[in-house]
Amino acid sequence: MHFPTAQAPYLAPINSVSRIMLTVQVALIPGLAALVWQFGSGVLVQCLIALVAAALGEAAMLSLRRRPAVPALKDYSAALTAILLAVSLPPLAPWWLTAFGTLFAIIIGKHLYGGLGYNPFNPAMVGYAVLLISFPQHMTAWLPPRELSGAALGFADAWTAIFSRTLPSELTFDALAMATPLDTLKTQLGLDRSLDEIQTGALFSGIGSRGWQWVNFGFLLGGLWLLKRGLIAWQIPVGFLSALFAMALIFFLIEPAVYPTPLFHCFSGATMLGAFFIATDPVTASTTPRGRLIYGASIGLLVFVIRSWGGYPDGVAFAVLLLNLAAPTIDHYTRPRVYGYPK
């Protein structure tokens, strides 16, 4: 009698790469919806451009490497990179800028190192950092949130603005674009204005700033859902937010006229997106429990340092990339002790 025998592993994995990537993209929906609500449909157009560019770049690189494209495209990792980059860009950024950043992320940030699982840096943040350094004028031209403008551009107007740089007759890019709250804060503090004077402006309201606090709430909601499903480890977002909150609290208590409140830091810029969706990248982040705490806390610390004394208003991308470099070393010194071996 013949009994069929299977080779190990005998239990099918619960999560596949494609399932994890799709779940993370679902978790991005609350934050994405808040971005569209506050800044208009240009966010969706940027996502479409990035998705197309990511698919083309992924297929081209796999073709050059003589590997099948369809299985790689079906793992949705390129799509996740595209969306993470697109939601970080100004909603009316020109199409070529989004396409260039996405192609750079896929080709240089991912495939140059061997593809998914081998990249030492978060590809989306590689693309973002290159765009921020190369095209600072385009990267800092955000739209006013709906709470200030009263209305946002529709999909057709945003499409025309992004592809042909044409706005409805009553609008101009110079009149429409404005700096983010973090950028405004840094610039005004550099002009020796006090925090109280700056925050009397219409851009600042509530615990963070108009528009951005809702975006951060959306990404926080999606991140908590990922934690509940066990797809990300709690140590990185907790370390990130705790360190950022603690540093902001210390300096706020020392000099409240210069340093904003901890809640302002937590609900401004890309804080929640970075804490739950970017720093938790399983390929480029630390993997040991203690290491994840150190890794997350170090990113939070660096974000505060860059925002307070650095040259850029938001420091999430650079903090993540710098800690990507340190992740292997952190893992080396925080490896759990194997039972039976001496310390």
PDB file of C-alpha atoms in Angstrom, residues 19-317:
ATOM      1  CA  ARG A  19      -1.775  38.860   1.600  1.00  0.00           C
ATOM      2  CA  ILE A  20       0.356  40.993   3.922  1.00  0.00           C
ATOM      3  CA  MET A  21       0.938  43.665   1.266  1.00  0.00           C
ATOM      4  CA  LEU A  22      -2.764  43.842   0.456  1.00  0.00           C
ATOM      5  CA  THR A  23      -3.696  44.049   4.134  1.00  0.00           C
ATOM      6  CA  VAL A  24      -1.283  46.939   4.676  1.00  0.00           C
ATOM      7  CA  GLN A  25      -2.797  48.715   1.673  1.00  0.00           C
ATOM      8  CA  VAL A  26      -6.280  48.238   3.145  1.00  0.00           C
ATOM      9  CA  ALA A  27      -5.009  49.718   6.415  1.00  0.00           C
ATOM     10  CA  LEU A  28      -3.857  52.811   4.506  1.00  0.00           C
ATOM     11  CA  ILE A  29      -7.434  53.582   3.425  1.00  0.00           C
ATOM     12  CA  PRO A  30      -8.471  55.736   6.461  1.00  0.00           C
ATOM     13  CA  GLY A  31      -5.401  57.954   6.095  1.00  0.00           C
ATOM     14  CA  LEU A  32      -5.786  58.078   2.305  1.00  0.00           C
ATOM     15  CA  ALA A  33      -9.464  59.025   2.672  1.00  0.00           C
ATOM     16  CA  ALA A  34      -8.524  61.816   5.094  1.00  0.00           C
ATOM     17  CA  LEU A  35      -5.915  63.103   2.628  1.00  0.00           C
ATOM     18  CA  VAL A  36      -8.485  63.152  -0.204  1.00  0.00           C
ATOM     19  CA  TRP A  37     -11.047  64.825   2.068  1.00  0.00           C
ATOM     20  CA  GLN A  38      -8.645  67.576   3.119  1.00  0.00           C
ATOM     21  CA  PHE A  39      -6.463  68.046   0.030  1.00  0.00           C
ATOM     22  CA  GLY A  40      -8.612  66.891  -2.874  1.00  0.00           C
ATOM     23  CA  SER A  41      -8.586  64.237  -5.563  1.00  0.00           C
ATOM     24  CA  GLY A  42      -5.049  65.029  -6.636  1.00  0.00           C
ATOM     25  CA  VAL A  43      -3.965  62.488  -4.034  1.00  0.00           C
ATOM     26  CA  LEU A  44      -5.766  59.754  -5.991  1.00  0.00           C
ATOM     27  CA  VAL A  45      -4.211  60.907  -9.276  1.00  0.00           C
ATOM     28  CA  GLN A  46      -0.762  60.725  -7.666  1.00  0.00           C
ATOM     29  CA  CYS A  47      -1.521  57.175  -6.507  1.00  0.00           C
ATOM     30  CA  LEU A  48      -2.553  56.155 -10.041  1.00  0.00           C
ATOM     31  CA  ILE A  49       0.615  57.628 -11.565  1.00  0.00           C
ATOM     32  CA  ALA A  50       2.791  55.938  -8.955  1.00  0.00           C
ATOM     33  CA  LEU A  51       1.062  52.577  -9.419  1.00  0.00           C
ATOM     34  CA  VAL A  52       1.557  52.646 -13.193  1.00  0.00           C
ATOM     35  CA  ALA A  53       5.197  53.728 -12.855  1.00  0.00           C
ATOM     36  CA  ALA A  54       5.854  51.065 -10.223  1.00  0.00           C
ATOM     37  CA  ALA A  55       4.353  48.312 -12.377  1.00  0.00           C
ATOM     38  CA  LEU A  56       6.365  49.406 -15.427  1.00  0.00           C
ATOM     39  CA  GLY A  57       9.584  49.728 -13.432  1.00  0.00           C
ATOM     40  CA  GLU A  58       9.099  46.378 -11.724  1.00  0.00           C
ATOM     41  CA  ALA A  59       8.337  44.600 -15.021  1.00  0.00           C
ATOM     42  CA  ALA A  60      11.287  46.231 -16.800  1.00  0.00           C
ATOM     43  CA  MET A  61      13.775  45.314 -14.082  1.00  0.00           C
ATOM     44  CA  LEU A  62      12.536  41.739 -13.843  1.00  0.00           C
ATOM     45  CA  SER A  63      12.792  41.450 -17.607  1.00  0.00           C
ATOM     46  CA  LEU A  64      16.402  42.676 -17.475  1.00  0.00           C
ATOM     47  CA  ARG A  65      17.106  40.163 -14.711  1.00  0.00           C
ATOM     48  CA  ARG A  66      15.424  37.440 -16.790  1.00  0.00           C
ATOM     49  CA  ARG A  67      12.849  36.683 -14.181  1.00  0.00           C
ATOM     50  CA  PRO A  68       9.090  36.286 -14.622  1.00  0.00           C
ATOM     51  CA  ALA A  69       7.246  39.548 -13.991  1.00  0.00           C
ATOM     52  CA  VAL A  70       3.758  38.295 -13.220  1.00  0.00           C
ATOM     53  CA  PRO A  71       4.514  36.509  -9.887  1.00  0.00           C
ATOM     54  CA  ALA A  72       6.443  39.547  -8.626  1.00  0.00           C
ATOM     55  CA  LEU A  73       3.693  41.955  -9.636  1.00  0.00           C
ATOM     56  CA  LYS A  74       1.157  39.740  -7.890  1.00  0.00           C
ATOM     57  CA  ASP A  75       2.938  40.062  -4.537  1.00  0.00           C
ATOM     58  CA  TYR A  76       1.811  43.747  -4.522  1.00  0.00           C
ATOM     59  CA  SER A  77       5.053  44.937  -2.915  1.00  0.00           C
ATOM     60  CA  ALA A  78       5.666  47.402  -5.753  1.00  0.00           C
ATOM     61  CA  ALA A  79       2.095  48.677  -5.372  1.00  0.00           C
ATOM     62  CA  LEU A  80       2.654  49.281  -1.658  1.00  0.00           C
ATOM     63  CA  THR A  81       5.873  51.183  -2.347  1.00  0.00           C
ATOM     64  CA  ALA A  82       4.026  53.291  -4.927  1.00  0.00           C
ATOM     65  CA  ILE A  83       1.171  54.184  -2.568  1.00  0.00           C
ATOM     66  CA  LEU A  84       3.474  54.992   0.367  1.00  0.00           C
ATOM     67  CA  LEU A  85       5.413  57.372  -1.851  1.00  0.00           C
ATOM     68  CA  ALA A  86       2.325  58.890  -3.494  1.00  0.00           C
ATOM     69  CA  VAL A  87       0.622  59.791  -0.198  1.00  0.00           C
ATOM     70  CA  SER A  88       3.817  61.583   0.851  1.00  0.00           C
ATOM     71  CA  LEU A  89       3.816  63.904  -2.180  1.00  0.00           C
ATOM     72  CA  PRO A  90       2.004  67.223  -2.646  1.00  0.00           C
ATOM     73  CA  PRO A  91      -1.372  66.494  -4.307  1.00  0.00           C
ATOM     74  CA  LEU A  92      -0.682  68.656  -7.380  1.00  0.00           C
ATOM     75  CA  ALA A  93       2.949  67.677  -7.919  1.00  0.00           C
ATOM     76  CA  PRO A  94       3.685  67.298 -11.653  1.00  0.00           C
ATOM     77  CA  TRP A  95       3.228  63.781 -13.033  1.00  0.00           C
ATOM     78  CA  TRP A  96       6.871  63.398 -14.056  1.00  0.00           C
ATOM     79  CA  LEU A  97       8.005  64.051 -10.496  1.00  0.00           C
ATOM     80  CA  THR A  98       5.833  61.227  -9.125  1.00  0.00           C
ATOM     81  CA  ALA A  99       6.859  58.903 -11.936  1.00  0.00           C
ATOM     82  CA  PHE A 100      10.557  59.684 -11.466  1.00  0.00           C
ATOM     83  CA  GLY A 101      10.426  59.170  -7.712  1.00  0.00           C
ATOM     84  CA  THR A 102       8.566  55.879  -8.053  1.00  0.00           C
ATOM     85  CA  LEU A 103      10.918  54.536 -10.718  1.00  0.00           C
ATOM     86  CA  PHE A 104      13.908  55.542  -8.590  1.00  0.00           C
ATOM     87  CA  ALA A 105      12.393  53.757  -5.593  1.00  0.00           C
ATOM     88  CA  ILE A 106      11.715  50.554  -7.541  1.00  0.00           C
ATOM     89  CA  ILE A 107      14.853  50.448  -9.687  1.00  0.00           C
ATOM     90  CA  ILE A 108      17.512  51.888  -7.359  1.00  0.00           C
ATOM     91  CA  GLY A 109      15.953  51.398  -3.937  1.00  0.00           C
ATOM     92  CA  LYS A 110      14.700  47.861  -4.532  1.00  0.00           C
ATOM     93  CA  HIS A 111      16.116  46.010  -7.547  1.00  0.00           C
ATOM     94  CA  LEU A 112      19.653  47.397  -7.379  1.00  0.00           C
ATOM     95  CA  TYR A 113      20.081  45.350  -4.188  1.00  0.00           C
ATOM     96  CA  GLY A 114      18.429  42.189  -5.495  1.00  0.00           C
ATOM     97  CA  GLY A 115      14.707  42.848  -5.176  1.00  0.00           C
ATOM     98  CA  LEU A 116      12.178  42.217  -2.431  1.00  0.00           C
ATOM     99  CA  GLY A 117      13.782  40.991   0.782  1.00  0.00           C
ATOM    100  CA  TYR A 118      17.288  42.203  -0.043  1.00  0.00           C
ATOM    101  CA  ASN A 119      16.917  45.988  -0.022  1.00  0.00           C
ATOM    102  CA  PRO A 120      18.624  47.588   3.013  1.00  0.00           C
ATOM    103  CA  PHE A 121      16.663  50.848   2.695  1.00  0.00           C
ATOM    104  CA  ASN A 122      12.952  51.477   2.560  1.00  0.00           C
ATOM    105  CA  PRO A 123      12.397  51.994  -1.215  1.00  0.00           C
ATOM    106  CA  ALA A 124       9.563  54.497  -0.814  1.00  0.00           C
ATOM    107  CA  MET A 125      11.708  56.667   1.462  1.00  0.00           C
ATOM    108  CA  VAL A 126      14.644  56.414  -0.942  1.00  0.00           C
ATOM    109  CA  GLY A 127      12.416  57.810  -3.683  1.00  0.00           C
ATOM    110  CA  TYR A 128      11.020  60.492  -1.382  1.00  0.00           C
ATOM    111  CA  ALA A 129      14.460  61.622  -0.177  1.00  0.00           C
ATOM    112  CA  VAL A 130      15.750  61.911  -3.750  1.00  0.00           C
ATOM    113  CA  LEU A 131      12.739  64.010  -4.764  1.00  0.00           C
ATOM    114  CA  LEU A 132      13.028  66.241  -1.695  1.00  0.00           C
ATOM    115  CA  ILE A 133      16.713  66.928  -2.321  1.00  0.00           C
ATOM    116  CA  SER A 134      16.373  67.314  -6.108  1.00  0.00           C
ATOM    117  CA  PHE A 135      13.087  69.227  -6.399  1.00  0.00           C
ATOM    118  CA  PRO A 136      12.519  71.116  -3.114  1.00  0.00           C
ATOM    119  CA  GLN A 137      10.264  73.732  -4.691  1.00  0.00           C
ATOM    120  CA  HIS A 138       7.767  71.153  -5.988  1.00  0.00           C
ATOM    121  CA  MET A 139       7.992  69.027  -2.824  1.00  0.00           C
ATOM    122  CA  THR A 140       7.074  71.873  -0.472  1.00  0.00           C
ATOM    123  CA  ALA A 141       4.138  73.246  -2.493  1.00  0.00           C
ATOM    124  CA  TRP A 142       1.202  71.700  -0.639  1.00  0.00           C
ATOM    125  CA  LEU A 143      -2.418  72.759  -0.944  1.00  0.00           C
ATOM    126  CA  PRO A 144      -4.364  74.411   1.884  1.00  0.00           C
ATOM    127  CA  PRO A 145      -6.557  71.904   3.732  1.00  0.00           C
ATOM    128  CA  ARG A 146     -10.293  71.931   3.089  1.00  0.00           C
ATOM    129  CA  GLU A 147     -10.822  73.476   6.525  1.00  0.00           C
ATOM    130  CA  LEU A 148      -9.080  76.608   5.196  1.00  0.00           C
ATOM    131  CA  SER A 149      -9.924  76.644   1.511  1.00  0.00           C
ATOM    132  CA  GLY A 150     -13.560  75.563   1.934  1.00  0.00           C
ATOM    133  CA  ALA A 151     -13.351  73.299  -1.124  1.00  0.00           C
ATOM    134  CA  ALA A 152     -10.837  71.100  -2.891  1.00  0.00           C
ATOM    135  CA  LEU A 153     -10.197  70.507  -6.581  1.00  0.00           C
ATOM    136  CA  GLY A 154     -12.247  67.747  -8.196  1.00  0.00           C
ATOM    137  CA  PHE A 155     -10.719  64.768  -9.956  1.00  0.00           C
ATOM    138  CA  ALA A 156     -10.871  66.276 -13.479  1.00  0.00           C
ATOM    139  CA  ASP A 157      -9.352  69.604 -12.388  1.00  0.00           C
ATOM    140  CA  ALA A 158      -6.622  67.830 -10.418  1.00  0.00           C
ATOM    141  CA  TRP A 159      -5.864  65.550 -13.400  1.00  0.00           C
ATOM    142  CA  THR A 160      -5.498  68.590 -15.697  1.00  0.00           C
ATOM    143  CA  ALA A 161      -3.351  70.430 -13.162  1.00  0.00           C
ATOM    144  CA  ILE A 162      -0.996  67.479 -12.686  1.00  0.00           C
ATOM    145  CA  PHE A 163      -0.577  66.561 -16.346  1.00  0.00           C
ATOM    146  CA  SER A 164      -0.806  69.919 -18.136  1.00  0.00           C
ATOM    147  CA  ARG A 165      -0.058  72.321 -15.235  1.00  0.00           C
ATOM    148  CA  THR A 166      -3.325  74.168 -15.961  1.00  0.00           C
ATOM    149  CA  LEU A 167      -5.754  75.278 -13.274  1.00  0.00           C
ATOM    150  CA  PRO A 168      -9.296  76.690 -13.487  1.00  0.00           C
ATOM    151  CA  SER A 169      -9.169  80.301 -14.708  1.00  0.00           C
ATOM    152  CA  GLU A 170      -9.712  81.856 -11.262  1.00  0.00           C
ATOM    153  CA  LEU A 171      -6.762  79.965  -9.721  1.00  0.00           C
ATOM    154  CA  THR A 172      -2.964  79.995 -10.055  1.00  0.00           C
ATOM    155  CA  PHE A 173      -0.382  77.611  -8.642  1.00  0.00           C
ATOM    156  CA  ASP A 174       1.337  80.406  -6.717  1.00  0.00           C
ATOM    157  CA  ALA A 175      -1.916  81.490  -5.102  1.00  0.00           C
ATOM    158  CA  LEU A 176      -3.024  77.928  -4.391  1.00  0.00           C
ATOM    159  CA  ALA A 177       0.176  76.434  -2.984  1.00  0.00           C
ATOM    160  CA  MET A 178       1.232  76.909   0.606  1.00  0.00           C
ATOM    161  CA  ALA A 179       3.764  75.516   3.063  1.00  0.00           C
ATOM    162  CA  THR A 180       2.892  72.750   5.489  1.00  0.00           C
ATOM    163  CA  PRO A 181       2.383  73.646   9.170  1.00  0.00           C
ATOM    164  CA  LEU A 182       5.782  72.171  10.088  1.00  0.00           C
ATOM    165  CA  ASP A 183       7.448  74.183   7.311  1.00  0.00           C
ATOM    166  CA  THR A 184       5.617  77.352   8.362  1.00  0.00           C
ATOM    167  CA  LEU A 185       6.617  76.795  11.971  1.00  0.00           C
ATOM    168  CA  LYS A 186      10.301  76.341  11.140  1.00  0.00           C
ATOM    169  CA  THR A 187      10.381  79.390   8.861  1.00  0.00           C
ATOM    170  CA  GLN A 188       8.599  81.681  11.307  1.00  0.00           C
ATOM    171  CA  LEU A 189      10.718  80.561  14.258  1.00  0.00           C
ATOM    172  CA  GLY A 190      13.755  81.411  12.143  1.00  0.00           C
ATOM    173  CA  LEU A 191      12.372  84.969  11.923  1.00  0.00           C
ATOM    174  CA  ASP A 192      12.411  85.195  15.738  1.00  0.00           C
ATOM    175  CA  ARG A 193       8.646  85.001  16.109  1.00  0.00           C
ATOM    176  CA  SER A 194       7.356  83.242  19.207  1.00  0.00           C
ATOM    177  CA  LEU A 195       5.303  80.080  19.055  1.00  0.00           C
ATOM    178  CA  ASP A 196       2.240  81.876  20.439  1.00  0.00           C
ATOM    179  CA  GLU A 197       2.409  84.449  17.641  1.00  0.00           C
ATOM    180  CA  ILE A 198       2.843  81.783  14.973  1.00  0.00           C
ATOM    181  CA  GLN A 199       0.014  79.593  16.226  1.00  0.00           C
ATOM    182  CA  THR A 200      -2.493  82.428  16.027  1.00  0.00           C
ATOM    183  CA  GLY A 201      -2.414  81.800  12.265  1.00  0.00           C
ATOM    184  CA  ALA A 202      -5.335  80.064  10.586  1.00  0.00           C
ATOM    185  CA  LEU A 203      -3.205  77.024   9.747  1.00  0.00           C
ATOM    186  CA  PHE A 204      -2.889  76.005  13.389  1.00  0.00           C
ATOM    187  CA  SER A 205      -5.821  74.609  15.297  1.00  0.00           C
ATOM    188  CA  GLY A 206      -6.671  71.817  17.731  1.00  0.00           C
ATOM    189  CA  ILE A 207      -3.996  69.397  18.882  1.00  0.00           C
ATOM    190  CA  GLY A 208      -2.019  69.540  15.639  1.00  0.00           C
ATOM    191  CA  SER A 209      -2.808  71.681  12.631  1.00  0.00           C
ATOM    192  CA  ARG A 210      -5.787  72.074  10.342  1.00  0.00           C
ATOM    193  CA  GLY A 211      -6.182  69.138   8.010  1.00  0.00           C
ATOM    194  CA  TRP A 212      -3.061  67.289   9.077  1.00  0.00           C
ATOM    195  CA  GLN A 213      -4.434  66.164  12.409  1.00  0.00           C
ATOM    196  CA  TRP A 214      -7.238  64.285  10.614  1.00  0.00           C
ATOM    197  CA  VAL A 215      -4.752  62.701   8.237  1.00  0.00           C
ATOM    198  CA  ASN A 216      -2.683  61.514  11.196  1.00  0.00           C
ATOM    199  CA  PHE A 217      -5.797  60.197  12.932  1.00  0.00           C
ATOM    200  CA  GLY A 218      -6.576  58.203   9.781  1.00  0.00           C
ATOM    201  CA  PHE A 219      -3.137  56.601   9.647  1.00  0.00           C
ATOM    202  CA  LEU A 220      -3.280  55.958  13.402  1.00  0.00           C
ATOM    203  CA  LEU A 221      -6.569  54.111  12.919  1.00  0.00           C
ATOM    204  CA  GLY A 222      -5.115  51.954  10.144  1.00  0.00           C
ATOM    205  CA  GLY A 223      -1.974  51.303  12.163  1.00  0.00           C
ATOM    206  CA  LEU A 224      -3.929  50.140  15.205  1.00  0.00           C
ATOM    207  CA  TRP A 225      -5.825  47.739  12.948  1.00  0.00           C
ATOM    208  CA  LEU A 226      -2.520  46.319  11.700  1.00  0.00           C
ATOM    209  CA  LEU A 227      -1.398  45.870  15.322  1.00  0.00           C
ATOM    210  CA  LYS A 228      -4.618  44.059  16.174  1.00  0.00           C
ATOM    211  CA  ARG A 229      -4.121  41.684  13.245  1.00  0.00           C
ATOM    212  CA  GLY A 230      -0.539  41.057  14.359  1.00  0.00           C
ATOM    213  CA  LEU A 231       1.000  42.186  11.057  1.00  0.00           C
ATOM    214  CA  ILE A 232       3.341  44.695  12.672  1.00  0.00           C
ATOM    215  CA  ALA A 233       5.196  44.510  15.975  1.00  0.00           C
ATOM    216  CA  TRP A 234       4.116  46.992  18.655  1.00  0.00           C
ATOM    217  CA  GLN A 235       7.683  47.842  19.694  1.00  0.00           C
ATOM    218  CA  ILE A 236       8.505  50.040  16.686  1.00  0.00           C
ATOM    219  CA  PRO A 237       5.473  52.399  16.714  1.00  0.00           C
ATOM    220  CA  VAL A 238       5.469  52.528  20.516  1.00  0.00           C
ATOM    221  CA  GLY A 239       9.212  53.283  20.625  1.00  0.00           C
ATOM    222  CA  PHE A 240       8.864  55.859  17.823  1.00  0.00           C
ATOM    223  CA  LEU A 241       5.921  57.758  19.333  1.00  0.00           C
ATOM    224  CA  SER A 242       7.161  57.494  22.935  1.00  0.00           C
ATOM    225  CA  ALA A 243      10.585  58.927  22.088  1.00  0.00           C
ATOM    226  CA  LEU A 244       9.111  61.714  19.967  1.00  0.00           C
ATOM    227  CA  PHE A 245       6.556  62.544  22.678  1.00  0.00           C
ATOM    228  CA  ALA A 246       9.143  62.473  25.484  1.00  0.00           C
ATOM    229  CA  MET A 247      11.652  64.683  23.646  1.00  0.00           C
ATOM    230  CA  ALA A 248       8.942  67.149  22.651  1.00  0.00           C
ATOM    231  CA  LEU A 249       7.614  67.253  26.239  1.00  0.00           C
ATOM    232  CA  ILE A 250      11.040  67.901  27.759  1.00  0.00           C
ATOM    233  CA  PHE A 251      11.835  70.799  25.439  1.00  0.00           C
ATOM    234  CA  PHE A 252       8.300  72.169  25.599  1.00  0.00           C
ATOM    235  CA  LEU A 253       8.566  72.351  29.398  1.00  0.00           C
ATOM    236  CA  ILE A 254      11.975  74.012  29.176  1.00  0.00           C
ATOM    237  CA  GLU A 255      11.082  76.631  26.541  1.00  0.00           C
ATOM    238  CA  PRO A 256       7.371  76.669  25.547  1.00  0.00           C
ATOM    239  CA  ALA A 257       7.816  79.812  23.426  1.00  0.00           C
ATOM    240  CA  VAL A 258       9.994  77.925  20.951  1.00  0.00           C
ATOM    241  CA  TYR A 259       9.065  74.222  21.073  1.00  0.00           C
ATOM    242  CA  PRO A 260       5.533  73.023  20.211  1.00  0.00           C
ATOM    243  CA  THR A 261       3.582  70.573  22.352  1.00  0.00           C
ATOM    244  CA  PRO A 262       4.160  66.811  22.124  1.00  0.00           C
ATOM    245  CA  LEU A 263       0.699  66.314  20.627  1.00  0.00           C
ATOM    246  CA  PHE A 264       1.494  68.803  17.871  1.00  0.00           C
ATOM    247  CA  HIS A 265       4.506  66.697  16.886  1.00  0.00           C
ATOM    248  CA  CYS A 266       2.519  63.439  17.033  1.00  0.00           C
ATOM    249  CA  PHE A 267      -0.343  64.729  14.869  1.00  0.00           C
ATOM    250  CA  SER A 268       1.618  66.774  12.335  1.00  0.00           C
ATOM    251  CA  GLY A 269       3.518  65.858   9.205  1.00  0.00           C
ATOM    252  CA  ALA A 270       4.115  62.181   8.488  1.00  0.00           C
ATOM    253  CA  THR A 271       4.336  61.059  12.115  1.00  0.00           C
ATOM    254  CA  MET A 272       1.639  58.354  12.149  1.00  0.00           C
ATOM    255  CA  LEU A 273       2.383  57.233   8.590  1.00  0.00           C
ATOM    256  CA  GLY A 274       6.021  56.851   9.573  1.00  0.00           C
ATOM    257  CA  ALA A 275       5.373  55.139  12.907  1.00  0.00           C
ATOM    258  CA  PHE A 276       2.954  52.480  11.647  1.00  0.00           C
ATOM    259  CA  PHE A 277       3.599  52.036   7.913  1.00  0.00           C
ATOM    260  CA  ILE A 278       7.170  53.078   7.080  1.00  0.00           C
ATOM    261  CA  ALA A 279       9.344  52.331  10.092  1.00  0.00           C
ATOM    262  CA  THR A 280       7.706  48.893  10.462  1.00  0.00           C
ATOM    263  CA  ASP A 281       8.903  47.638   7.056  1.00  0.00           C
ATOM    264  CA  PRO A 282       9.868  44.024   7.907  1.00  0.00           C
ATOM    265  CA  VAL A 283      12.753  43.971   5.415  1.00  0.00           C
ATOM    266  CA  THR A 284      14.607  47.090   6.511  1.00  0.00           C
ATOM    267  CA  ALA A 285      13.683  47.363  10.213  1.00  0.00           C
ATOM    268  CA  SER A 286      15.222  45.693  13.224  1.00  0.00           C
ATOM    269  CA  THR A 287      13.867  42.216  13.915  1.00  0.00           C
ATOM    270  CA  THR A 288      14.610  41.435  17.574  1.00  0.00           C
ATOM    271  CA  PRO A 289      12.131  42.572  20.283  1.00  0.00           C
ATOM    272  CA  ARG A 290      14.629  44.824  22.109  1.00  0.00           C
ATOM    273  CA  GLY A 291      16.099  45.907  18.822  1.00  0.00           C
ATOM    274  CA  ARG A 292      12.707  47.049  17.552  1.00  0.00           C
ATOM    275  CA  LEU A 293      12.238  49.240  20.609  1.00  0.00           C
ATOM    276  CA  ILE A 294      15.683  50.794  20.165  1.00  0.00           C
ATOM    277  CA  TYR A 295      15.124  51.163  16.420  1.00  0.00           C
ATOM    278  CA  GLY A 296      11.708  52.841  16.845  1.00  0.00           C
ATOM    279  CA  ALA A 297      12.878  55.093  19.680  1.00  0.00           C
ATOM    280  CA  SER A 298      15.934  56.160  17.680  1.00  0.00           C
ATOM    281  CA  ILE A 299      13.735  57.158  14.752  1.00  0.00           C
ATOM    282  CA  GLY A 300      11.458  59.177  17.048  1.00  0.00           C
ATOM    283  CA  LEU A 301      14.492  60.878  18.565  1.00  0.00           C
ATOM    284  CA  LEU A 302      15.938  61.718  15.147  1.00  0.00           C
ATOM    285  CA  VAL A 303      12.594  63.037  13.886  1.00  0.00           C
ATOM    286  CA  PHE A 304      12.515  65.515  16.775  1.00  0.00           C
ATOM    287  CA  VAL A 305      16.151  66.523  16.230  1.00  0.00           C
ATOM    288  CA  ILE A 306      15.634  67.114  12.491  1.00  0.00           C
ATOM    289  CA  ARG A 307      12.385  69.006  13.009  1.00  0.00           C
ATOM    290  CA  SER A 308      13.840  71.196  15.759  1.00  0.00           C
ATOM    291  CA  TRP A 309      17.382  71.897  14.571  1.00  0.00           C
ATOM    292  CA  GLY A 310      17.748  70.326  11.118  1.00  0.00           C
ATOM    293  CA  GLY A 311      17.314  71.819   7.682  1.00  0.00           C
ATOM    294  CA  TYR A 312      14.039  70.051   6.866  1.00  0.00           C
ATOM    295  CA  PRO A 313      10.664  70.664   8.522  1.00  0.00           C
ATOM    296  CA  ASP A 314       9.741  66.963   8.754  1.00  0.00           C
ATOM    297  CA  GLY A 315      12.360  64.329   9.410  1.00  0.00           C
ATOM    298  CA  VAL A 316      10.602  60.994   9.042  1.00  0.00           C
ATOM    299  CA  ALA A 317      12.161  59.934   5.747  1.00  0.00           C
TER     300      ALA A 317
END
